[in-house]
Amino acid sequence: DDQTSVRKFKFKEDQKRALVSRLLQRRCCQTALGIEWSDIAIKRTKGRKPFLSNPANDELAPNFNFNVSHEGDYVVLASEPLCLCGIDCAAPQQLRRGKPQTIQDIHKTFKDNFTEYEWQTIFNAGSSNAQEDAFRCHWSLKEAFTKARGDGIAFELKRCSFSMVGDWPSSQATVAVDGVEQDGWTFSLQQLAGEHWVSVARGPVNDAIDAYGEFRGTFKAPDMTVGELQDALKQEAPSISMLTLADLVPPERLDEFEQAGGDVY
């Protein structure tokens, strides 16, 4: 269950992020679909992608799915009514464990995860800080893509090569997999306070990797036409909304939350 999963994390900060992630997922399902908190059932695919296993019959969100990420100062979530979605948050080095690395150190460690084109983009970004930003953006894009599909660790990250739309820094990107442009996918990037970068990937539900088939089984409109997909992808990605921990607590439990020391605004 959720409590057991959260307690598996070794460090207290990671346990907190994992707990907030679980609360955020439930808040999303409740807000987007109007499902009672107690009725929300969240499972994971073999690739560890979370999904709502008992979605409501909502005509406006027939393929409802979501994705979460937590690193540094943020826990982030993206959800989608029609397309697959994935999200990833990349924090600066000072907020991650381990010794800070130069861009040369990063290149040695992650060389095989990026294409030569991507490394060229990273090294041409400018200052050392700008190069690290570019690296984190590319890493975040790869993570968001594979998390949207549900690949897990099985996907070789070098297979997908990202190109920024326009000059760096960019708010959009495209991807090629095994050298083939993926026109059915869109990617948006947003920088949050504290030098965090967030990437959101959106694509066709037929690209979902689901060994057990249960996640795919929740889709009510799996056979979107190319036109319907493109119309959905043209929808502008909303900016990220900030929530407090109190926003994630069920209203009927707010008194308990406050008595336990939580801040209720």
CSV table of C-alpha atoms in Angstrom, one decimal:
chain,number,residue,atom,x,y,z
A,1,ASP,CA,0.0,0.0,0.0
A,2,ASP,CA,1.0,3.7,-0.1
A,3,GLN,CA,2.4,3.7,3.5
A,4,THR,CA,4.6,0.8,2.8
A,5,SER,CA,5.9,2.3,-0.5
A,6,VAL,CA,6.7,5.6,1.1
A,7,ARG,CA,8.5,4.0,4.0
A,8,LYS,CA,10.8,2.1,1.6
A,9,PHE,CA,12.7,5.3,0.9
A,10,LYS,CA,15.8,5.6,3.0
A,11,PHE,CA,16.0,9.3,3.5
A,12,LYS,CA,13.3,11.3,5.3
A,13,GLU,CA,13.2,14.0,2.6
A,14,ASP,CA,12.5,11.3,0.0
A,15,GLN,CA,9.7,9.9,2.1
A,16,LYS,CA,8.1,13.3,2.3
A,17,ARG,CA,8.3,13.8,-1.5
A,18,ALA,CA,6.9,10.3,-2.0
A,19,LEU,CA,4.0,11.0,0.4
A,20,VAL,CA,3.2,14.4,-1.3
A,21,SER,CA,3.3,12.6,-4.6
A,22,ARG,CA,0.6,10.1,-3.5
A,23,LEU,CA,-1.6,12.9,-2.1
A,24,LEU,CA,-1.2,14.9,-5.3
A,25,GLN,CA,-2.2,12.0,-7.5
A,26,ARG,CA,-5.4,11.5,-5.5
A,27,ARG,CA,-6.1,15.3,-5.5
A,28,CYS,CA,-5.8,15.3,-9.2
A,29,CYS,CA,-8.2,12.4,-9.7
A,30,GLN,CA,-10.7,13.9,-7.4
A,31,THR,CA,-10.5,17.4,-9.0
A,32,ALA,CA,-10.4,16.3,-12.6
A,33,LEU,CA,-13.1,13.6,-12.5
A,34,GLY,CA,-15.1,14.3,-9.3
A,35,ILE,CA,-14.3,10.9,-7.8
A,36,GLU,CA,-14.7,10.6,-4.1
A,37,TRP,CA,-11.4,10.3,-2.3
A,38,SER,CA,-12.2,6.9,-0.8
A,39,ASP,CA,-13.2,5.5,-4.2
A,40,ILE,CA,-9.9,6.4,-5.9
A,41,ALA,CA,-7.9,3.3,-6.8
A,42,ILE,CA,-4.4,3.9,-8.2
A,43,LYS,CA,-2.3,1.1,-9.6
A,44,ARG,CA,1.0,0.9,-11.5
A,45,THR,CA,2.0,-0.7,-14.8
A,46,LYS,CA,5.0,-3.1,-15.0
A,47,GLY,CA,7.1,0.0,-16.0
A,48,ARG,CA,5.9,1.7,-12.7
A,49,LYS,CA,3.6,4.3,-14.4
A,50,PRO,CA,0.8,5.1,-12.0
A,51,PHE,CA,-2.8,5.1,-13.3
A,52,LEU,CA,-6.3,5.4,-12.1
A,53,SER,CA,-7.7,1.8,-12.4
A,54,ASN,CA,-11.4,2.8,-11.9
A,55,PRO,CA,-11.9,5.9,-14.0
A,56,ALA,CA,-15.2,7.6,-14.2
A,57,ASN,CA,-17.2,7.6,-17.5
A,58,ASP,CA,-16.3,11.2,-18.3
A,59,GLU,CA,-16.9,12.1,-21.9
A,60,LEU,CA,-14.6,15.1,-21.6
A,61,ALA,CA,-11.7,12.9,-20.4
A,62,PRO,CA,-12.1,9.5,-22.0
A,63,ASN,CA,-8.3,8.7,-21.8
A,64,PHE,CA,-7.6,10.3,-18.5
A,65,ASN,CA,-4.1,9.7,-17.3
A,66,PHE,CA,-1.5,11.5,-15.2
A,67,ASN,CA,2.2,11.4,-14.3
A,68,VAL,CA,4.2,12.7,-11.3
A,69,SER,CA,7.8,13.6,-10.6
A,70,HIS,CA,9.7,14.8,-7.5
A,71,GLU,CA,13.1,16.2,-7.2
A,72,GLY,CA,14.7,19.1,-5.3
A,73,ASP,CA,12.1,21.5,-3.9
A,74,TYR,CA,9.1,20.3,-6.0
A,75,VAL,CA,6.6,17.5,-6.5
A,76,VAL,CA,5.0,18.0,-9.9
A,77,LEU,CA,2.1,16.4,-11.7
A,78,ALA,CA,0.6,16.6,-15.2
A,79,SER,CA,-2.7,15.1,-16.3
A,80,GLU,CA,-4.4,14.6,-19.7
A,81,PRO,CA,-7.9,13.9,-20.9
A,82,LEU,CA,-7.0,12.5,-24.3
A,83,CYS,CA,-3.3,12.0,-24.9
A,84,LEU,CA,-0.6,10.1,-23.0
A,85,CYS,CA,1.3,12.4,-20.7
A,86,GLY,CA,4.6,12.3,-18.7
A,87,ILE,CA,6.3,14.9,-16.6
A,88,ASP,CA,9.8,15.2,-15.1
A,89,CYS,CA,11.4,17.7,-12.7
A,90,ALA,CA,15.1,18.2,-12.8
A,91,ALA,CA,16.7,20.0,-9.9
A,92,PRO,CA,20.1,21.8,-9.8
A,93,GLN,CA,23.2,19.9,-8.5
A,94,GLN,CA,23.2,21.6,-5.1
A,95,LEU,CA,19.8,20.0,-4.3
A,96,ARG,CA,20.9,16.5,-5.2
A,97,ARG,CA,23.0,14.1,-3.2
A,98,GLY,CA,26.6,13.5,-4.2
A,99,LYS,CA,29.6,15.6,-5.2
A,100,PRO,CA,28.9,18.4,-7.7
A,101,GLN,CA,30.1,17.6,-11.2
A,102,THR,CA,31.5,19.7,-14.0
A,103,ILE,CA,30.0,19.5,-17.4
A,104,GLN,CA,33.0,17.4,-18.4
A,105,ASP,CA,32.3,15.0,-15.5
A,106,ILE,CA,28.6,14.8,-16.5
A,107,HIS,CA,29.6,14.0,-20.1
A,108,LYS,CA,31.8,11.1,-18.9
A,109,THR,CA,29.0,9.7,-16.7
A,110,PHE,CA,26.1,10.2,-19.2
A,111,LYS,CA,27.9,10.0,-22.5
A,112,ASP,CA,26.0,6.9,-23.7
A,113,ASN,CA,22.6,8.3,-22.8
A,114,PHE,CA,22.7,11.2,-25.3
A,115,THR,CA,23.2,11.6,-29.1
A,116,GLU,CA,26.1,13.6,-30.5
A,117,TYR,CA,23.6,16.2,-31.6
A,118,GLU,CA,22.3,16.6,-28.1
A,119,TRP,CA,25.8,16.9,-26.6
A,120,GLN,CA,26.6,19.6,-29.2
A,121,THR,CA,23.5,21.5,-28.2
A,122,ILE,CA,24.4,21.2,-24.5
A,123,PHE,CA,28.1,22.3,-25.0
A,124,ASN,CA,27.0,25.2,-27.2
A,125,ALA,CA,24.5,26.6,-24.6
A,126,GLY,CA,27.1,29.1,-23.3
A,127,SER,CA,28.4,29.4,-19.7
A,128,SER,CA,29.0,26.4,-17.5
A,129,ASN,CA,25.7,27.1,-15.7
A,130,ALA,CA,23.9,27.4,-19.0
A,131,GLN,CA,25.4,24.0,-20.1
A,132,GLU,CA,24.3,22.4,-17.0
A,133,ASP,CA,20.8,23.8,-17.5
A,134,ALA,CA,20.8,22.5,-21.1
A,135,PHE,CA,21.9,19.0,-19.8
A,136,ARG,CA,19.1,18.9,-17.2
A,137,CYS,CA,16.5,20.0,-19.7
A,138,HIS,CA,17.5,17.2,-22.1
A,139,TRP,CA,17.6,14.7,-19.3
A,140,SER,CA,14.2,15.9,-18.1
A,141,LEU,CA,12.7,15.6,-21.7
A,142,LYS,CA,14.0,12.0,-22.0
A,143,GLU,CA,12.5,11.1,-18.6
A,144,ALA,CA,9.1,12.7,-19.4
A,145,PHE,CA,9.0,10.9,-22.7
A,146,THR,CA,9.7,7.4,-21.3
A,147,LYS,CA,7.5,8.1,-18.3
A,148,ALA,CA,4.6,9.1,-20.5
A,149,ARG,CA,4.9,5.8,-22.5
A,150,GLY,CA,5.6,3.7,-19.4
A,151,ASP,CA,8.8,2.2,-20.6
A,152,GLY,CA,10.5,2.2,-17.2
A,153,ILE,CA,14.3,1.5,-17.3
A,154,ALA,CA,14.0,-0.8,-20.3
A,155,PHE,CA,14.2,2.0,-22.9
A,156,GLU,CA,17.7,3.0,-24.1
A,157,LEU,CA,17.7,6.8,-23.7
A,158,LYS,CA,20.1,7.4,-26.6
A,159,ARG,CA,17.4,6.1,-28.9
A,160,CYS,CA,15.5,9.3,-28.5
A,161,SER,CA,17.1,12.5,-29.6
A,162,PHE,CA,15.6,15.9,-28.7
A,163,SER,CA,15.8,19.1,-30.7
A,164,MET,CA,14.9,22.5,-29.1
A,165,VAL,CA,12.4,24.6,-31.0
A,166,GLY,CA,14.1,28.0,-31.6
A,167,ASP,CA,17.0,29.3,-29.7
A,168,TRP,CA,18.1,28.1,-26.3
A,169,PRO,CA,16.6,28.4,-23.7
A,170,SER,CA,13.4,27.1,-25.4
A,171,SER,CA,10.0,26.3,-24.1
A,172,GLN,CA,9.3,23.6,-26.7
A,173,ALA,CA,11.1,20.6,-28.2
A,174,THR,CA,10.6,17.8,-30.7
A,175,VAL,CA,11.9,14.2,-30.6
A,176,ALA,CA,13.2,11.6,-33.0
A,177,VAL,CA,13.3,7.9,-32.0
A,178,ASP,CA,15.9,5.7,-33.9
A,179,GLY,CA,16.3,8.6,-36.3
A,180,VAL,CA,12.6,8.9,-37.1
A,181,GLU,CA,10.7,12.1,-36.2
A,182,GLN,CA,7.8,11.5,-33.9
A,183,ASP,CA,5.1,14.0,-35.2
A,184,GLY,CA,2.6,12.7,-32.7
A,185,TRP,CA,4.5,14.0,-29.7
A,186,THR,CA,4.8,17.5,-28.3
A,187,PHE,CA,7.1,18.7,-25.4
A,188,SER,CA,6.9,21.8,-23.3
A,189,LEU,CA,9.5,23.1,-20.8
A,190,GLN,CA,9.1,25.5,-17.9
A,191,GLN,CA,11.6,26.8,-15.4
A,192,LEU,CA,10.5,27.0,-11.8
A,193,ALA,CA,12.1,29.0,-9.0
A,194,GLY,CA,15.4,27.7,-7.8
A,195,GLU,CA,16.7,26.7,-11.2
A,196,HIS,CA,14.3,23.7,-11.5
A,197,TRP,CA,13.3,22.6,-15.0
A,198,VAL,CA,10.0,20.8,-15.7
A,199,SER,CA,9.3,18.9,-18.9
A,200,VAL,CA,5.9,17.7,-20.0
A,201,ALA,CA,5.5,15.1,-22.8
A,202,ARG,CA,2.2,14.5,-24.6
A,203,GLY,CA,1.5,11.8,-27.3
A,204,PRO,CA,-0.8,9.2,-28.7
A,205,VAL,CA,-2.3,6.6,-26.2
A,206,ASN,CA,-1.5,3.8,-28.7
A,207,ASP,CA,2.2,4.4,-27.8
A,208,ALA,CA,1.6,3.3,-24.2
A,209,ILE,CA,3.8,0.4,-23.0
A,210,ASP,CA,1.6,-1.8,-20.8
A,211,ALA,CA,2.7,-5.4,-20.4
A,212,TYR,CA,-0.4,-6.3,-18.4
A,213,GLY,CA,-2.9,-4.3,-20.4
A,214,GLU,CA,-4.8,-2.9,-17.4
A,215,PHE,CA,-3.7,0.7,-18.1
A,216,ARG,CA,-4.7,0.5,-21.7
A,217,GLY,CA,-8.0,-1.0,-20.6
A,218,THR,CA,-8.9,2.3,-19.0
A,219,PHE,CA,-8.9,4.2,-22.3
A,220,LYS,CA,-12.4,4.9,-23.6
A,221,ALA,CA,-11.1,6.5,-26.9
A,222,PRO,CA,-8.0,4.6,-27.8
A,223,ASP,CA,-8.4,4.9,-31.6
A,224,MET,CA,-8.0,8.6,-32.1
A,225,THR,CA,-7.6,9.7,-35.7
A,226,VAL,CA,-4.5,11.7,-36.8
A,227,GLY,CA,-6.6,14.8,-37.0
A,228,GLU,CA,-8.1,14.3,-33.5
A,229,LEU,CA,-4.6,13.7,-32.1
A,230,GLN,CA,-3.2,16.8,-33.7
A,231,ASP,CA,-6.2,18.9,-32.5
A,232,ALA,CA,-5.5,17.7,-28.9
A,233,LEU,CA,-1.8,18.4,-29.1
A,234,LYS,CA,-2.4,21.9,-30.4
A,235,GLN,CA,-4.1,22.8,-27.1
A,236,GLU,CA,-1.8,25.1,-25.2
A,237,ALA,CA,-0.1,23.6,-22.2
A,238,PRO,CA,-1.2,25.5,-19.1
A,239,SER,CA,1.3,27.0,-16.7
A,240,ILE,CA,2.0,25.1,-13.5
A,241,SER,CA,-0.2,26.0,-10.6
A,242,MET,CA,1.3,26.0,-7.1
A,243,LEU,CA,-0.4,24.1,-4.3
A,244,THR,CA,0.3,23.9,-0.6
A,245,LEU,CA,0.3,20.7,1.4
A,246,ALA,CA,-3.0,21.7,2.9
A,247,ASP,CA,-4.5,21.8,-0.6
A,248,LEU,CA,-3.9,18.1,-0.9
A,249,VAL,CA,-5.6,17.0,2.3
A,250,PRO,CA,-9.2,15.8,2.0
A,251,PRO,CA,-11.5,18.6,3.5
A,252,GLU,CA,-12.9,16.2,6.1
A,253,ARG,CA,-9.3,15.5,7.4
A,254,LEU,CA,-8.1,19.1,7.6
A,255,ASP,CA,-8.8,19.4,11.3
A,256,GLU,CA,-6.6,16.3,12.0
A,257,PHE,CA,-4.0,17.8,9.7
A,258,GLU,CA,-4.0,21.1,11.6
A,259,GLN,CA,-3.9,19.3,15.0
A,260,ALA,CA,-0.8,17.3,13.8
A,261,GLY,CA,1.0,20.6,13.2
A,262,GLY,CA,0.1,21.3,9.6
A,263,ASP,CA,-0.5,24.8,8.3
A,264,VAL,CA,-4.0,25.5,7.0
A,265,TYR,CA,-4.2,28.7,5.0
